[in-house]
Short mmCIF file of N, CA, C and O in Angstrom, two decimals:
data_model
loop_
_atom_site.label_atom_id
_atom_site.label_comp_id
_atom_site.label_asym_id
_atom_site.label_seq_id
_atom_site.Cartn_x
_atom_site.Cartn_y
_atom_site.Cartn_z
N UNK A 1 -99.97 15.70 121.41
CA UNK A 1 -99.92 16.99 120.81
C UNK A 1 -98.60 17.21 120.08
O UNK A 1 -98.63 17.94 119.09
N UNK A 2 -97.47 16.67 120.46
CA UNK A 2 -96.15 16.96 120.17
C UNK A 2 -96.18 16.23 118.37
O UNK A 2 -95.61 16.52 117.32
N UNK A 3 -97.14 15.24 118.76
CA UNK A 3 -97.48 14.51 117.40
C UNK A 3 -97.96 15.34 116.26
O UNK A 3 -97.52 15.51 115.13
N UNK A 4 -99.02 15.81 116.91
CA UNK A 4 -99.49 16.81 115.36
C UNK A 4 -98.40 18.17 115.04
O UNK A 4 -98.22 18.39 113.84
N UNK A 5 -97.71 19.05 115.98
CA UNK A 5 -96.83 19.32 115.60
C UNK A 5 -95.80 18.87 114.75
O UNK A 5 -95.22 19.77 114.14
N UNK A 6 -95.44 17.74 114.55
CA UNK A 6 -94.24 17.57 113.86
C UNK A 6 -94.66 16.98 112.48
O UNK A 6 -93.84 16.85 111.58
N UNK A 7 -96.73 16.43 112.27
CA UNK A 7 -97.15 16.12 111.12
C UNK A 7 -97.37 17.83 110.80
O UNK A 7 -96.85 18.09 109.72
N UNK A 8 -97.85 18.76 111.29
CA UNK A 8 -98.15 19.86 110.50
C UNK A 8 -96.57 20.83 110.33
O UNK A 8 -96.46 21.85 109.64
N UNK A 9 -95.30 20.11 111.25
CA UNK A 9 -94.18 21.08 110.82
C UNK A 9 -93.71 20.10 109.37
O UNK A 9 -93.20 20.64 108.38
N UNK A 10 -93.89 19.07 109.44
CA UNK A 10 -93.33 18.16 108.24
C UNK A 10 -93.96 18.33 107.35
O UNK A 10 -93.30 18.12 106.33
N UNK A 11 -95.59 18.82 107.01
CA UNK A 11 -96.14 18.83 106.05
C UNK A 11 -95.82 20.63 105.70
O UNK A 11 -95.51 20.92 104.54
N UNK A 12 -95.90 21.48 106.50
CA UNK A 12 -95.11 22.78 106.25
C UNK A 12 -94.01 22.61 105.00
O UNK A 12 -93.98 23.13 103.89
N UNK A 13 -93.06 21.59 105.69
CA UNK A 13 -91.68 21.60 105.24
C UNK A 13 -92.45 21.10 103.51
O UNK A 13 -92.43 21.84 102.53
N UNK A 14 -93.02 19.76 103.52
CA UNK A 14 -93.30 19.55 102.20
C UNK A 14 -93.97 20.47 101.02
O UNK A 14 -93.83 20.24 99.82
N UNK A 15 -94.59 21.40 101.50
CA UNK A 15 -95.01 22.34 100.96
C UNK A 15 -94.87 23.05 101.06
O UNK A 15 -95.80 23.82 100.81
N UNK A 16 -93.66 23.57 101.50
CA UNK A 16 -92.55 24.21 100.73
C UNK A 16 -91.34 24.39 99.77
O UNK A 16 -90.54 25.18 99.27
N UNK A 17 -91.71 23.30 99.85
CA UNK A 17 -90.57 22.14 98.69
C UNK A 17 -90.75 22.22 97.44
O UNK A 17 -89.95 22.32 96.51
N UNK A 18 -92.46 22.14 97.49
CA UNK A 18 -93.62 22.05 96.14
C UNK A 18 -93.06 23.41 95.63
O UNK A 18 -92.44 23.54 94.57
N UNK A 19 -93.42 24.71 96.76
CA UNK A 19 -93.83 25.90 95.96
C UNK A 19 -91.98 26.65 95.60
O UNK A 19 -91.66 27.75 95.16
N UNK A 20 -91.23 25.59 95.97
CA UNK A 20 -89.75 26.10 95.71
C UNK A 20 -89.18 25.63 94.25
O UNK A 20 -88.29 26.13 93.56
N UNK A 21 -90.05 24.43 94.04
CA UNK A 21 -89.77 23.38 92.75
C UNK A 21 -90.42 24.10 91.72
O UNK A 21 -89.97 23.95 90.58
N UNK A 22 -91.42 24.85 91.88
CA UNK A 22 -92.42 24.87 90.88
C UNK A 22 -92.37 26.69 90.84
O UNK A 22 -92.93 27.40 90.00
N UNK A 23 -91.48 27.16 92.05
CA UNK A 23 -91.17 28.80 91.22
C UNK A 23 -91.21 29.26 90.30
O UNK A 23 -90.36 28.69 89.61
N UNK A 24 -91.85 30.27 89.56
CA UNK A 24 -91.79 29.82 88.49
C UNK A 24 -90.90 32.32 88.36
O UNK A 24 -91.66 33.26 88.59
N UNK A 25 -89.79 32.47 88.08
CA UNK A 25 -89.76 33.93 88.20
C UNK A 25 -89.88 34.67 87.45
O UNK A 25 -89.66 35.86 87.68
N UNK A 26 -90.39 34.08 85.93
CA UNK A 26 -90.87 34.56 84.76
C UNK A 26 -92.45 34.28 84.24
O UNK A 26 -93.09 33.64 85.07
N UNK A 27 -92.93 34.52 83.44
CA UNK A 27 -93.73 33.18 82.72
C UNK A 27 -93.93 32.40 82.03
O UNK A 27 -93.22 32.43 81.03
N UNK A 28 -94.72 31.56 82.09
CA UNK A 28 -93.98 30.45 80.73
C UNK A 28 -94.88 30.55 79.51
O UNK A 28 -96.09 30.48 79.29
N UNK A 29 -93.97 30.71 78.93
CA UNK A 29 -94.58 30.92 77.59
C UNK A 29 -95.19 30.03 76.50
O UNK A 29 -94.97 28.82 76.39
N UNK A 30 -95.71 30.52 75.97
CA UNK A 30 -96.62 29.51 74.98
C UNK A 30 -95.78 28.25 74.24
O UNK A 30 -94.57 28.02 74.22
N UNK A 31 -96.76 27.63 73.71
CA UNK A 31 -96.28 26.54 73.04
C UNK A 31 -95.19 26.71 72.00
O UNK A 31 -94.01 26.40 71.94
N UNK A 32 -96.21 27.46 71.07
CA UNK A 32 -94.99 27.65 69.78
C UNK A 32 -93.46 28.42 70.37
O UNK A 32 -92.33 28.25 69.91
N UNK A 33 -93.80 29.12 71.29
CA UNK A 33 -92.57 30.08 71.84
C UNK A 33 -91.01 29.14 72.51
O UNK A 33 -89.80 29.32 72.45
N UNK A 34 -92.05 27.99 73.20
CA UNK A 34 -91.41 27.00 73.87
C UNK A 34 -90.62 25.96 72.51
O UNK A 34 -89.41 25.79 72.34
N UNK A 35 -91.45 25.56 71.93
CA UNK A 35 -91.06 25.47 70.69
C UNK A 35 -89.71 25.97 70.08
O UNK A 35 -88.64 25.40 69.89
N UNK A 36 -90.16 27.23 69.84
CA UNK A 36 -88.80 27.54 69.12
C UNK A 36 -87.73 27.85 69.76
O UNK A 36 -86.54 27.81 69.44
N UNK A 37 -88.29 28.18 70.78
CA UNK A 37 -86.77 28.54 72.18
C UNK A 37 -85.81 26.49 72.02
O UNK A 37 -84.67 26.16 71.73
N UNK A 38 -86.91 25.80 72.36
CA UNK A 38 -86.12 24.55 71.64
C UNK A 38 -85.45 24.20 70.49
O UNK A 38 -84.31 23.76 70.31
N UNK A 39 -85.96 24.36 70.07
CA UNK A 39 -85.23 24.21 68.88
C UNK A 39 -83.81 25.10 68.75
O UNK A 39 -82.81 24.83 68.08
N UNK A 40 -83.97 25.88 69.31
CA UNK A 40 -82.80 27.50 68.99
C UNK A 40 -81.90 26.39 69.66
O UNK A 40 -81.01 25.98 68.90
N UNK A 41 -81.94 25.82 70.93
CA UNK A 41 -81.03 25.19 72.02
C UNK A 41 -80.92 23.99 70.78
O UNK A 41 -80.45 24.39 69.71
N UNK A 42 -81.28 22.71 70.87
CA UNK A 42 -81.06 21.70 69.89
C UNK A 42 -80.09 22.14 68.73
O UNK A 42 -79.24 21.35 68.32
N UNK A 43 -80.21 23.44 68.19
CA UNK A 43 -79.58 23.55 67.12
C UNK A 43 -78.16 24.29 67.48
O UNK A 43 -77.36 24.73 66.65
N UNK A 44 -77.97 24.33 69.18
CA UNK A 44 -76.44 24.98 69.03
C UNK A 44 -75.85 23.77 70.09
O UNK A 44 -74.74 23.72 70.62
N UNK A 45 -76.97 22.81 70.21
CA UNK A 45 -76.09 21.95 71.18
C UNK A 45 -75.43 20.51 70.28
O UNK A 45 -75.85 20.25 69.15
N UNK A 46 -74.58 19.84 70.82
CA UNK A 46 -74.01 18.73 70.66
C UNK A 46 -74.94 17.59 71.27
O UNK A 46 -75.19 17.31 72.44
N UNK A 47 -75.37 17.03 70.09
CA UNK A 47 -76.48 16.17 69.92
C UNK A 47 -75.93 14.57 70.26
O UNK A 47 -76.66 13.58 70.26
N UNK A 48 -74.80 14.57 70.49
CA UNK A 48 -74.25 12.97 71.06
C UNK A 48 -74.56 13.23 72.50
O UNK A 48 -75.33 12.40 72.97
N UNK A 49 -74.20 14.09 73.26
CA UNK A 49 -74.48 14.71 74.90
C UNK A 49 -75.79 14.76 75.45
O UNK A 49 -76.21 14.15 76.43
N UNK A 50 -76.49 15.73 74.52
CA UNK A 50 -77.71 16.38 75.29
C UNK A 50 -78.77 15.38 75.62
O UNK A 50 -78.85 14.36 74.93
N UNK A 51 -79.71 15.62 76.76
CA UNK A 51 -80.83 14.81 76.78
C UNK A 51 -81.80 15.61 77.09
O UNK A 51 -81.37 16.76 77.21
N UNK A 52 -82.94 15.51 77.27
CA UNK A 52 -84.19 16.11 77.13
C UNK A 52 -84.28 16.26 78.42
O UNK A 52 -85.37 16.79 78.63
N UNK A 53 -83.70 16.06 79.44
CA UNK A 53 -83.42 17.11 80.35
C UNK A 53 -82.71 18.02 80.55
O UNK A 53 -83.06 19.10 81.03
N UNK A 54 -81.35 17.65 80.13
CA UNK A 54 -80.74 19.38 80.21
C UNK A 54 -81.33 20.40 79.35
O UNK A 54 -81.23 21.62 79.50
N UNK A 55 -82.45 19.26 77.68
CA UNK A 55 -82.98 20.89 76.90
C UNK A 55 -84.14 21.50 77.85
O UNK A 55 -84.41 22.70 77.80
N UNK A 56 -84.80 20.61 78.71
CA UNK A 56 -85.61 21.08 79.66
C UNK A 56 -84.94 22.16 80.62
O UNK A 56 -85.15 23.34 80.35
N UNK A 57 -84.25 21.89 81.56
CA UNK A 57 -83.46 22.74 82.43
C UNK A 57 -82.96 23.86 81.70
O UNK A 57 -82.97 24.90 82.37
N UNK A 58 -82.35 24.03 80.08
CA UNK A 58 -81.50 24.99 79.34
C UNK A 58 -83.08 25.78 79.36
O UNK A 58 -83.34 26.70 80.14
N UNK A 59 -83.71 25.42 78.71
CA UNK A 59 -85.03 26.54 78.31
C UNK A 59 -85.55 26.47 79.48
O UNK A 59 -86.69 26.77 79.14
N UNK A 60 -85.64 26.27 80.91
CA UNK A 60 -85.97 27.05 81.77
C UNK A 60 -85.06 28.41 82.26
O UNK A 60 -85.58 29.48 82.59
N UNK A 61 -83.17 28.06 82.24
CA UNK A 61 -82.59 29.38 81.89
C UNK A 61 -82.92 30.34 81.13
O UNK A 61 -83.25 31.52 81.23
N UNK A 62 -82.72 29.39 80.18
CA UNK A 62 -83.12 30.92 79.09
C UNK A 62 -84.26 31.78 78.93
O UNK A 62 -84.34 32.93 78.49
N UNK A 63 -85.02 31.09 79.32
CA UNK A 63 -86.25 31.73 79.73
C UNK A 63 -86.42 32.36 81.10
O UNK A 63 -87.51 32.85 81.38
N UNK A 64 -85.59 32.37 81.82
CA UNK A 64 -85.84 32.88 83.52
C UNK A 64 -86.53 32.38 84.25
O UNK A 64 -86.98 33.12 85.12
N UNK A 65 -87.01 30.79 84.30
CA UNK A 65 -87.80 30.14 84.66
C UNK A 65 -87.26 29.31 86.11
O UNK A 65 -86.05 29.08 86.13
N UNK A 66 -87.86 28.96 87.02
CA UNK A 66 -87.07 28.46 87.82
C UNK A 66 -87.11 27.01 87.84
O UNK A 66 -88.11 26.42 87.41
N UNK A 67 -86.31 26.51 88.20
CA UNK A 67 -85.74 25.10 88.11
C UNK A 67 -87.32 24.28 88.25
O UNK A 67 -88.21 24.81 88.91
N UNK A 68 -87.47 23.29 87.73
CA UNK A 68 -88.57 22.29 87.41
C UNK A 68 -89.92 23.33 86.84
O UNK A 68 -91.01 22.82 87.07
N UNK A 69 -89.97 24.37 86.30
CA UNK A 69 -91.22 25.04 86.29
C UNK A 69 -91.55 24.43 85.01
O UNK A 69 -92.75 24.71 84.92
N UNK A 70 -91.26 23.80 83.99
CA UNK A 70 -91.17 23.33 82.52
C UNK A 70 -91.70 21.42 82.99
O UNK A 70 -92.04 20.58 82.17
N UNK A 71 -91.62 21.25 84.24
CA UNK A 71 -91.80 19.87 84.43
C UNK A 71 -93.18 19.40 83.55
O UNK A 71 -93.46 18.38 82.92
N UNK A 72 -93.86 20.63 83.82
CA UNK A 72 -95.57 20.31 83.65
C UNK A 72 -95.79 19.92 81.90
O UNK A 72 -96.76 19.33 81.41
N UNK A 73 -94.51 20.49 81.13
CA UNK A 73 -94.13 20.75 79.92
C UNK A 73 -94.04 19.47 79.26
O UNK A 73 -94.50 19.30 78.13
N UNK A 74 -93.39 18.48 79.99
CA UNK A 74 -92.19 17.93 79.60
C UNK A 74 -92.58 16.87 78.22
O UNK A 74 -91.91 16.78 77.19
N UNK A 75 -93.72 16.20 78.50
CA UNK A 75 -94.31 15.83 77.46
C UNK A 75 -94.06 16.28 76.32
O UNK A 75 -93.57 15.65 75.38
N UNK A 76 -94.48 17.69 76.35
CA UNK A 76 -94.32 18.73 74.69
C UNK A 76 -93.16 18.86 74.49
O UNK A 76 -92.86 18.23 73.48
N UNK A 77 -91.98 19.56 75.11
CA UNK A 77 -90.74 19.30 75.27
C UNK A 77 -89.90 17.94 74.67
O UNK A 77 -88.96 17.83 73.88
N UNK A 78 -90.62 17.10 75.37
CA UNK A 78 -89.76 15.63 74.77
C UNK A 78 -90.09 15.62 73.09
O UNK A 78 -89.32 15.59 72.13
N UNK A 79 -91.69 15.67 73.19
CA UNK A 79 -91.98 15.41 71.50
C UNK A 79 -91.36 15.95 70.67
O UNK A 79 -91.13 15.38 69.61
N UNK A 80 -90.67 17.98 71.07
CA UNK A 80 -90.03 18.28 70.48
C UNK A 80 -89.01 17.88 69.69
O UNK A 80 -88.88 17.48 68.54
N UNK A 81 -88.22 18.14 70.77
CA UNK A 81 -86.84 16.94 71.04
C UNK A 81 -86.82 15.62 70.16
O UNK A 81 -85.81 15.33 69.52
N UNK A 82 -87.90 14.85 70.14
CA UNK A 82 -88.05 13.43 69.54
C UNK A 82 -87.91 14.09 67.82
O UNK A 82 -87.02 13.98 66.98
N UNK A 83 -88.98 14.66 67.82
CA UNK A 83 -88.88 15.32 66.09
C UNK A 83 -87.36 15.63 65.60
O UNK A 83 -86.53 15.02 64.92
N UNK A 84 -87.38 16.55 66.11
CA UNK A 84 -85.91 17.25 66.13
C UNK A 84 -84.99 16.17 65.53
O UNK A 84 -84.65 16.07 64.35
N UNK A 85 -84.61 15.30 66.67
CA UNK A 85 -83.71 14.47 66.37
C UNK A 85 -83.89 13.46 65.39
O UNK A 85 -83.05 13.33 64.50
N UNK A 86 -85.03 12.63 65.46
CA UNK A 86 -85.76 12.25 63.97
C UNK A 86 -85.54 13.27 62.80
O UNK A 86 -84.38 12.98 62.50
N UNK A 87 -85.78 13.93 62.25
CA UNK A 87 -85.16 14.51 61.11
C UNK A 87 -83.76 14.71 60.81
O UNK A 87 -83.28 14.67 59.68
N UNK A 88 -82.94 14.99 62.17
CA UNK A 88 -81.83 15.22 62.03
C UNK A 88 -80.97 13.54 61.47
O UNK A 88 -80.12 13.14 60.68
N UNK A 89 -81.67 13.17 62.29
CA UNK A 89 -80.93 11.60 61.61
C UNK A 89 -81.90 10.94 59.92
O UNK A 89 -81.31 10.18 59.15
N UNK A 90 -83.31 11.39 59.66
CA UNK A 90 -83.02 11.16 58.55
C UNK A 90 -82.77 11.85 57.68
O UNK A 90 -82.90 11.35 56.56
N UNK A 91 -82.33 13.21 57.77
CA UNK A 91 -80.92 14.03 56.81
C UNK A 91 -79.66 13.45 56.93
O UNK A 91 -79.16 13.37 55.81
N UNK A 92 -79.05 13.09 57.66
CA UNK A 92 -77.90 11.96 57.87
C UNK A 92 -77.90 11.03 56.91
O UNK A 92 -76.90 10.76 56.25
N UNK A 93 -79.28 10.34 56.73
CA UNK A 93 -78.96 9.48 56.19
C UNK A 93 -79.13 9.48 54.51
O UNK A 93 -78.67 8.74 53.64
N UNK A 94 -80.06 10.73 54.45
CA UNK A 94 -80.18 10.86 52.56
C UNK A 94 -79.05 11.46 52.14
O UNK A 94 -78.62 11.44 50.99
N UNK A 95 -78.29 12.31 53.63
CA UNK A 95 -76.61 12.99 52.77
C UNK A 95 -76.07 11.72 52.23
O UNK A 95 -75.97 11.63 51.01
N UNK A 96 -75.59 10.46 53.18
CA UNK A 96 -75.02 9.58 53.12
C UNK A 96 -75.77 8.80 52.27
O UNK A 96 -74.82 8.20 51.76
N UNK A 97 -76.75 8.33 51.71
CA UNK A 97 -77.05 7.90 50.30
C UNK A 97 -76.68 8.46 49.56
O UNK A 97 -76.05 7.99 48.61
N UNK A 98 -77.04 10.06 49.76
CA UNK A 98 -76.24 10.85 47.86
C UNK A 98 -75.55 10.56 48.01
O UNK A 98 -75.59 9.52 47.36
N UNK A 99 -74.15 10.60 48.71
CA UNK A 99 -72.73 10.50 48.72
C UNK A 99 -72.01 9.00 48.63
O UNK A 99 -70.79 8.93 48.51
N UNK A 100 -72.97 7.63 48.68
CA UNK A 100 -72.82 6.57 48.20
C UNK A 100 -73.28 6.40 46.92
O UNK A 100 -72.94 5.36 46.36
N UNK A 101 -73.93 7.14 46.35
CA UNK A 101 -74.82 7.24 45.08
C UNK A 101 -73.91 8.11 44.19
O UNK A 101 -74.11 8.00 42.98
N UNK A 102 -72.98 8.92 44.58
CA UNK A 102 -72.32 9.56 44.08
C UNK A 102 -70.58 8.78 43.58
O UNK A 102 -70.03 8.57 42.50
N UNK A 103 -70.27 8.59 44.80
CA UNK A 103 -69.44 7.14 44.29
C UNK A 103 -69.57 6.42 43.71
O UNK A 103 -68.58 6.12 43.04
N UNK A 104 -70.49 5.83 43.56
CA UNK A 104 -71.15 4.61 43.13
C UNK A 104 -71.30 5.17 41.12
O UNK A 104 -71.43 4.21 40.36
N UNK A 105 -71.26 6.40 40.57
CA UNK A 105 -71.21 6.86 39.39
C UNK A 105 -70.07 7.45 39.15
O UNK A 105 -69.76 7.75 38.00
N UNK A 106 -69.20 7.72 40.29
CA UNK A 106 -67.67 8.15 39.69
C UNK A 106 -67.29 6.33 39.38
O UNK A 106 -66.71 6.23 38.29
N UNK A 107 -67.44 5.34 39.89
CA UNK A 107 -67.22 4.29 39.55
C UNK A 107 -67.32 3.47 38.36
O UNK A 107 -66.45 2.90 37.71
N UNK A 108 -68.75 3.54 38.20
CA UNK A 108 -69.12 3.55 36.96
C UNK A 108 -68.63 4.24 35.40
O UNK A 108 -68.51 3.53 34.40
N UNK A 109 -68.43 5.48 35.40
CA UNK A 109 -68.07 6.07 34.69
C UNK A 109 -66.29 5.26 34.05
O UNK A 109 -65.33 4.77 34.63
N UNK A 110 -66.67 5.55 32.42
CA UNK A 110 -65.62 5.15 31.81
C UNK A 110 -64.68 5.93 31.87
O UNK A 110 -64.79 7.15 31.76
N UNK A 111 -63.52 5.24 32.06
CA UNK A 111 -61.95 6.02 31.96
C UNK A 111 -61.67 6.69 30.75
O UNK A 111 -61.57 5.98 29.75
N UNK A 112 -61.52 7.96 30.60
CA UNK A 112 -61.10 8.20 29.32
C UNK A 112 -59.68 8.09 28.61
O UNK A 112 -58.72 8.36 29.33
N UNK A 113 -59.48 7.83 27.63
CA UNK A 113 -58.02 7.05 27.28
C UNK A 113 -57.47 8.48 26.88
O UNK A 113 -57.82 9.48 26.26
N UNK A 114 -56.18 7.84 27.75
CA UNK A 114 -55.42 9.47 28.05
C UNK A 114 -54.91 10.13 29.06
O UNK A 114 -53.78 10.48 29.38
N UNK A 115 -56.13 10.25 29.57
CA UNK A 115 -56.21 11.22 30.95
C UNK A 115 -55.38 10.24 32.09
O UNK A 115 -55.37 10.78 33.20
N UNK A 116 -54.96 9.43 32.07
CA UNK A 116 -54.60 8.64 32.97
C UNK A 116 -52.80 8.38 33.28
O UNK A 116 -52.32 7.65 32.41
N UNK A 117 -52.10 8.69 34.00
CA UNK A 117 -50.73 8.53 33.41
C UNK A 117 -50.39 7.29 33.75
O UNK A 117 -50.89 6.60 34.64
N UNK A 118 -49.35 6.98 32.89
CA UNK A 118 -48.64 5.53 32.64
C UNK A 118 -47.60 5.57 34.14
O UNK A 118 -47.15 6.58 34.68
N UNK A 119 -47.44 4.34 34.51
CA UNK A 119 -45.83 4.74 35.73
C UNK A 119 -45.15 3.97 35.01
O UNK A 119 -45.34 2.97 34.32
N UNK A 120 -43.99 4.90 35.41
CA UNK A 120 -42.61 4.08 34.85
C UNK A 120 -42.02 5.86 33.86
O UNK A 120 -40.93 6.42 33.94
N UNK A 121 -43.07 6.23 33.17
CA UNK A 121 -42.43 6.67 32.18
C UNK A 121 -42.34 8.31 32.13
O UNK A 121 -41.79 8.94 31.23
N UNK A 122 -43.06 8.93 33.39
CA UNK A 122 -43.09 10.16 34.12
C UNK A 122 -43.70 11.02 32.59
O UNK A 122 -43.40 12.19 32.34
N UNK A 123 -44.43 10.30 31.85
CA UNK A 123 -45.05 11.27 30.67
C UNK A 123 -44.71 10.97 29.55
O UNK A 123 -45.48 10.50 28.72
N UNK A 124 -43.47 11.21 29.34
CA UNK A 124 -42.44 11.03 28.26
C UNK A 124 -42.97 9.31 27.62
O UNK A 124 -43.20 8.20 28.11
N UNK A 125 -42.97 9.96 26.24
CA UNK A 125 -42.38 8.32 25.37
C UNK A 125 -40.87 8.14 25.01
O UNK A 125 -40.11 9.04 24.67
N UNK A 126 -40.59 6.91 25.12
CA UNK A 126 -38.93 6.37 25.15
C UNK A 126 -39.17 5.40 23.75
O UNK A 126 -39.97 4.48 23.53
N UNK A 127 -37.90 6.14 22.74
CA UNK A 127 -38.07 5.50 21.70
C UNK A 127 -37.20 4.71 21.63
O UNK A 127 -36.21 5.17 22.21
N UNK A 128 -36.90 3.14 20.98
CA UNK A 128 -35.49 2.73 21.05
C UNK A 128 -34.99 2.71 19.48
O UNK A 128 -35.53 2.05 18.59
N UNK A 129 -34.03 3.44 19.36
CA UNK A 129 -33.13 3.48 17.59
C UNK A 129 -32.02 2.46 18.03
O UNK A 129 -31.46 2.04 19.04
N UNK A 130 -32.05 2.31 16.58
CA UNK A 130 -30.63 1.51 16.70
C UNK A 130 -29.84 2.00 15.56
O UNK A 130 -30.48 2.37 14.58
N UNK A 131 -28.85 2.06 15.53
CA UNK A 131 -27.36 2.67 15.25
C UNK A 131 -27.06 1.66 14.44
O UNK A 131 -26.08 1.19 15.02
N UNK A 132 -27.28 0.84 13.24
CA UNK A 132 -26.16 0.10 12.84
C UNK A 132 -25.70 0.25 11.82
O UNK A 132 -24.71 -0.41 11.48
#
């Protein structure tokens, strides 16, 4: 008997664990809502740091959600996240083409004769006369 006591106090304990993980003290809100609450976070966080769990855990704060209630999420969440950062890196990389593409025609471009100063002569022409 002492036996099933301690399987029905241990299984007590486990299921309470469940309904402590999965609190949920708000509700969770829809997709698109979840959505953009992500994105809002992604776009004020530091994107070398973050991982798709703390944006998980952040939008359960911000939302009043209790800790793991977004678990069920996480899928949609990640995909977010995956997009997100996919675009963000290929805007990275078309800035950094224009801006090699842009060099790449100040280079090109002919010097115009003139505009360029001589060294040695700080502007000035030096004439030499001679006296004889």
């Amino acid at each position: 008997m002492a036996d099933d006591a301690e399987v029905t106090q241990e299984g007590k304990s486990e299921s309470a664990a469940a309904e402590v993980k999965s609190e949920v003290k708000g509700e969770i809100p829809n997709d698109a809502e979840l959505e953009r609450v992500t994105l809002e976070i992604l776009g004020a966080a530091d994107l070398e740091l973050i991982t798709k769990k703390t944006v998980r855990r952040s939008l359960e704060t911000k939302l009043g959600l209790g800790d793991g209630a977004l678990d069920e999420k996480k899928s949609a969440i990640n995909g977010w996240v995956e997009d997100f950062m996919s675009k963000q890196t290929q805007e990275e990389e078309e800035e950094e083409a224009d801006e090699e593409e842009e060099e790449e025609e100040e280079e090109d471009k002919p010097k115009k004769k003139g505009s360029g100063k001589k060294s040695g002569g700080g502007g000035e022409k030096k004439f030499k006369t001679s006296l004889s």
